[in-house]
CSV table of C-alpha atoms in Angstrom, one decimal:
chain,number,residue,atom,x,y,z
A,1,MET,CA,16.4,-5.0,-10.0
A,2,SER,CA,13.0,-3.3,-10.7
A,3,LEU,CA,10.1,-3.9,-8.4
A,4,LYS,CA,8.2,-5.6,-11.2
A,5,ALA,CA,11.1,-8.1,-11.7
A,6,GLN,CA,11.1,-8.8,-8.0
A,7,ILE,CA,7.3,-9.4,-8.1
A,8,ASP,CA,7.7,-11.6,-11.2
A,9,ALA,CA,10.3,-13.7,-9.4
A,10,TYR,CA,8.0,-14.1,-6.3
A,11,ASN,CA,5.1,-15.1,-8.5
A,12,VAL,CA,7.1,-17.9,-10.0
A,13,LYS,CA,7.9,-19.2,-6.5
A,14,LYS,CA,4.2,-18.8,-5.4
A,15,GLU,CA,3.0,-20.8,-8.4
A,16,ALA,CA,5.5,-23.6,-7.6
A,17,ASN,CA,4.6,-23.8,-3.9
A,18,LEU,CA,0.8,-23.3,-3.7
A,19,PRO,CA,-1.8,-26.0,-4.7
A,20,ALA,CA,-3.5,-25.4,-8.1
A,21,GLU,CA,-6.9,-24.9,-6.5
A,22,VAL,CA,-5.6,-22.2,-4.2
A,23,LEU,CA,-4.0,-20.4,-7.1
A,24,ALA,CA,-7.2,-20.7,-9.1
A,25,LEU,CA,-9.2,-19.2,-6.2
A,26,MET,CA,-6.8,-16.3,-5.8
A,27,ASN,CA,-6.9,-15.6,-9.5
A,28,THR,CA,-10.7,-15.8,-9.7
A,29,THR,CA,-11.3,-13.5,-6.8
A,30,ASN,CA,-8.7,-11.1,-8.1
A,31,GLU,CA,-10.3,-10.9,-11.5
A,32,GLU,CA,-13.7,-10.4,-9.9
A,33,LEU,CA,-12.4,-7.5,-7.8
A,34,ILE,CA,-10.8,-5.9,-10.9
A,35,ALA,CA,-14.2,-6.1,-12.6
A,36,GLN,CA,-15.8,-4.1,-9.9
A,37,HIS,CA,-13.8,-1.0,-10.9
A,38,VAL,CA,-13.3,0.1,-7.3
A,39,ARG,CA,-10.4,2.4,-8.4
A,40,ASP,CA,-12.9,4.5,-10.4
A,41,ASN,CA,-13.8,6.1,-7.0
A,42,ALA,CA,-10.2,6.8,-6.0
A,43,LEU,CA,-8.6,10.2,-6.0
A,44,GLN,CA,-6.7,10.9,-9.2
A,45,VAL,CA,-4.1,13.3,-10.6
A,46,GLY,CA,-5.2,16.9,-10.3
A,47,GLN,CA,-7.4,16.5,-7.3
A,48,LYS,CA,-6.6,18.0,-3.9
A,49,VAL,CA,-5.9,16.0,-0.8
A,50,GLU,CA,-7.4,17.2,2.5
A,51,ASN,CA,-5.1,17.5,5.4
A,52,PHE,CA,-5.0,14.5,7.8
A,53,SER,CA,-2.9,13.3,10.7
A,54,LEU,CA,-2.1,9.7,11.8
A,55,VAL,CA,0.1,8.0,14.4
A,56,ASN,CA,3.3,6.5,13.1
A,57,HIS,CA,5.0,3.3,14.2
A,58,ARG,CA,6.9,5.1,17.0
A,59,GLY,CA,3.7,6.5,18.5
A,60,ALA,CA,4.2,10.1,17.2
A,61,THR,CA,1.5,12.0,15.3
A,62,VAL,CA,2.4,12.8,11.6
A,63,GLU,CA,0.4,15.6,9.9
A,64,LEU,CA,0.3,15.9,6.1
A,65,SER,CA,0.4,19.7,6.1
A,66,LYS,CA,3.6,19.7,8.1
A,67,LEU,CA,5.2,17.3,5.7
A,68,LEU,CA,4.1,19.4,2.7
A,69,ALA,CA,5.7,22.4,4.3
A,70,ASN,CA,9.1,20.8,3.5
A,71,GLY,CA,8.3,19.5,0.0
A,72,PRO,CA,6.2,17.0,-1.9
A,73,VAL,CA,4.9,13.9,-0.1
A,74,ILE,CA,4.8,10.3,-1.4
A,75,ILE,CA,2.0,8.1,0.1
A,76,SER,CA,2.0,4.4,-0.3
A,77,PHE,CA,-1.2,2.6,0.8
A,78,TYR,CA,-0.6,-1.1,1.6
A,79,ARG,CA,-2.7,-4.0,2.9
A,80,GLY,CA,-0.5,-5.3,5.7
A,81,ALA,CA,2.7,-7.0,6.9
A,82,TRP,CA,1.2,-10.4,6.0
A,83,CYS,CA,1.2,-9.4,2.3
A,84,PRO,CA,4.4,-10.4,0.5
A,85,TYR,CA,3.7,-7.9,-2.4
A,86,CYS,CA,3.4,-5.1,0.1
A,87,ASN,CA,6.7,-6.0,1.8
A,88,LEU,CA,8.4,-6.1,-1.6
A,89,GLU,CA,7.0,-2.7,-2.4
A,90,LEU,CA,7.9,-1.1,0.9
A,91,LYS,CA,11.5,-2.4,0.7
A,92,ALA,CA,11.8,-1.1,-2.9
A,93,LEU,CA,10.5,2.3,-1.9
A,94,ASN,CA,13.0,2.3,1.1
A,95,ASP,CA,15.8,1.6,-1.4
A,96,TYR,CA,14.8,4.8,-3.3
A,97,LEU,CA,14.5,6.9,-0.2
A,98,PRO,CA,17.9,8.8,-0.6
A,99,GLN,CA,16.8,9.7,-4.2
A,100,PHE,CA,13.4,10.9,-3.0
A,101,LYS,CA,15.0,13.0,-0.3
A,102,ALA,CA,17.3,14.5,-2.9
A,103,GLN,CA,14.1,15.9,-4.5
A,104,HIS,CA,13.0,17.2,-1.1
A,105,ALA,CA,10.2,14.7,-0.9
A,106,SER,CA,8.9,12.8,2.2
A,107,LEU,CA,7.7,9.2,2.1
A,108,VAL,CA,5.0,7.6,4.3
A,109,ALA,CA,3.2,4.3,4.1
A,110,ILE,CA,-0.3,3.9,5.3
A,111,SER,CA,-2.3,0.8,6.3
A,112,PRO,CA,-5.2,0.0,8.7
A,113,GLN,CA,-2.9,-2.1,10.9
A,114,LEU,CA,-2.8,-1.3,14.6
A,115,PRO,CA,0.2,0.8,15.8
A,116,ASP,CA,2.0,-2.3,17.2
A,117,GLU,CA,1.7,-4.0,13.8
A,118,THR,CA,3.0,-1.0,12.0
A,119,LEU,CA,6.0,-1.1,14.3
A,120,SER,CA,6.6,-4.7,13.4
A,121,THR,CA,6.3,-3.9,9.7
A,122,ALA,CA,8.9,-1.1,10.0
A,123,GLN,CA,11.3,-3.3,11.9
A,124,LYS,CA,10.8,-6.4,9.8
A,125,ASN,CA,11.6,-4.5,6.6
A,126,GLU,CA,14.2,-2.1,8.2
A,127,LEU,CA,12.2,0.9,6.9
A,128,GLU,CA,13.6,4.4,7.4
A,129,PHE,CA,10.4,6.3,6.8
A,130,ASP,CA,7.2,6.7,8.7
A,131,VAL,CA,4.7,3.8,8.7
A,132,LEU,CA,1.3,5.2,9.7
A,133,SER,CA,-1.7,3.4,11.3
A,134,ASP,CA,-5.0,4.3,9.6
A,135,ALA,CA,-7.4,2.6,12.1
A,136,SER,CA,-10.7,1.8,10.6
A,137,ASN,CA,-9.5,2.9,7.2
A,138,ILE,CA,-10.6,6.5,7.6
A,139,ILE,CA,-8.0,8.0,5.3
A,140,ALA,CA,-8.2,5.1,2.8
A,141,SER,CA,-11.9,5.8,2.6
A,142,GLN,CA,-11.3,9.5,2.0
A,143,PHE,CA,-9.0,8.5,-0.9
A,144,GLY,CA,-11.7,6.2,-2.3
A,145,LEU,CA,-9.6,3.1,-1.9
A,146,LEU,CA,-11.7,0.9,0.4
A,147,PHE,CA,-13.0,-2.5,-0.5
A,148,THR,CA,-14.1,-5.7,1.4
A,149,LEU,CA,-12.0,-8.8,1.0
A,150,ASP,CA,-13.9,-11.6,-0.7
A,151,GLU,CA,-15.4,-14.1,1.8
A,152,ARG,CA,-13.6,-17.0,0.1
A,153,ILE,CA,-10.3,-15.2,0.5
A,154,GLN,CA,-11.2,-14.4,4.1
A,155,ARG,CA,-11.5,-18.1,4.8
A,156,LEU,CA,-8.3,-18.9,2.9
A,157,TYR,CA,-6.2,-16.3,4.6
A,158,THR,CA,-7.6,-17.6,8.0
A,159,LYS,CA,-6.4,-21.1,7.1
A,160,PHE,CA,-3.0,-19.6,6.3
A,161,GLY,CA,-2.9,-18.3,9.9
A,162,ILE,CA,-3.5,-14.6,9.1
A,163,ASP,CA,-5.3,-13.2,12.1
A,164,PHE,CA,-7.1,-10.1,10.9
A,165,GLU,CA,-8.3,-9.1,14.4
A,166,GLN,CA,-4.7,-9.2,15.6
A,167,TYR,CA,-3.5,-7.0,12.7
A,168,TYR,CA,-6.5,-4.6,12.5
A,169,GLY,CA,-8.4,-4.8,15.7
A,170,ASP,CA,-11.6,-6.0,14.0
A,171,LYS,CA,-12.8,-8.5,11.5
A,172,SER,CA,-14.4,-6.2,9.0
A,173,PHE,CA,-12.0,-7.5,6.3
A,174,LYS,CA,-11.9,-4.0,4.8
A,175,LEU,CA,-8.7,-3.1,3.1
A,176,PRO,CA,-7.3,-0.3,0.9
A,177,LEU,CA,-6.4,-1.0,-2.7
A,178,PRO,CA,-2.7,-0.8,-3.2
A,179,ALA,CA,-2.0,2.8,-4.2
A,180,THR,CA,0.9,5.2,-4.5
A,181,TYR,CA,0.4,9.0,-4.7
A,182,VAL,CA,2.7,12.0,-5.0
A,183,ILE,CA,1.2,15.2,-3.6
A,184,ASN,CA,2.8,18.6,-4.3
A,185,GLN,CA,3.1,21.4,-1.7
A,186,SER,CA,-0.2,22.8,-2.8
A,187,GLY,CA,-1.8,19.5,-1.8
A,188,ILE,CA,-2.5,18.5,-5.4
A,189,ILE,CA,-1.9,15.0,-6.6
A,190,THR,CA,0.7,14.9,-9.4
A,191,TYR,CA,1.1,11.1,-9.6
A,192,ALA,CA,-1.4,8.3,-8.9
A,193,PHE,CA,-1.1,4.6,-9.2
A,194,VAL,CA,-4.1,2.7,-8.0
A,195,SER,CA,-4.9,-1.0,-8.9
A,196,GLU,CA,-7.5,-3.5,-7.9
A,197,ASP,CA,-4.9,-6.2,-8.8
A,198,TYR,CA,-2.9,-6.6,-5.6
A,199,THR,CA,0.0,-8.1,-7.5
A,200,LEU,CA,0.7,-4.8,-9.3
A,201,ARG,CA,2.5,-2.0,-7.6
A,202,ALA,CA,3.9,1.4,-8.5
A,203,GLU,CA,7.5,1.3,-9.8
A,204,PRO,CA,9.7,3.5,-7.5
A,205,GLU,CA,11.5,4.8,-10.6
A,206,ASP,CA,8.2,6.2,-12.0
A,207,VAL,CA,7.6,7.9,-8.7
A,208,LEU,CA,11.1,9.4,-8.8
A,209,ALA,CA,10.6,10.5,-12.4
A,210,ASN,CA,7.4,12.4,-11.4
A,211,LEU,CA,9.3,14.2,-8.6
A,212,LYS,CA,12.0,15.2,-11.0
A,213,SER,CA,9.5,16.4,-13.6
A,214,GLU,CA,7.7,18.6,-11.0
A,215,ASN,CA,11.1,20.1,-10.0
A,216,ILE,CA,12.1,21.2,-13.5
């Protein structure tokens, strides 16, 4: 099943289970964020990515340049373990990991979650790739992905029991847009999916197609 089909199925359940006013608020704030065109500031195909290093869910330092020495790198920016769309995406990418590796590609996921929370994300979703902690959204900011969660949604998520200070170590409510990149060994972006709409995610099959096209 495609990731989009999985997301569509989840949306049906969400619409059946959440009150109409909650759904309306989610839709309104999502549309307002889309209208801000935050993704216009994001890195795009053809641009170069500067080297960076982050700590993974096991406490080890992962450096982009060292990954690129072995092949292209797929980077998935996600919001957090509390986000069902993020979990669906991470699991879908994990399912494609053998095919990514067949193209000599590495896969990492990045969020501003604290290291303990990235460990929980990896364990919860049985992920077999590195989940990196981007404290204070330093790398997300370099990629031009950063935005501040709408105050109405902040209050709603707090009512849902989502403790942002627990997940991120602060209450800035700054998050990265969902984004997926493929970076070639020269550090150049060959594939970029960036969306202000948090319900839309890159299809792993499209990522794989990009890797194959670059290897021709």
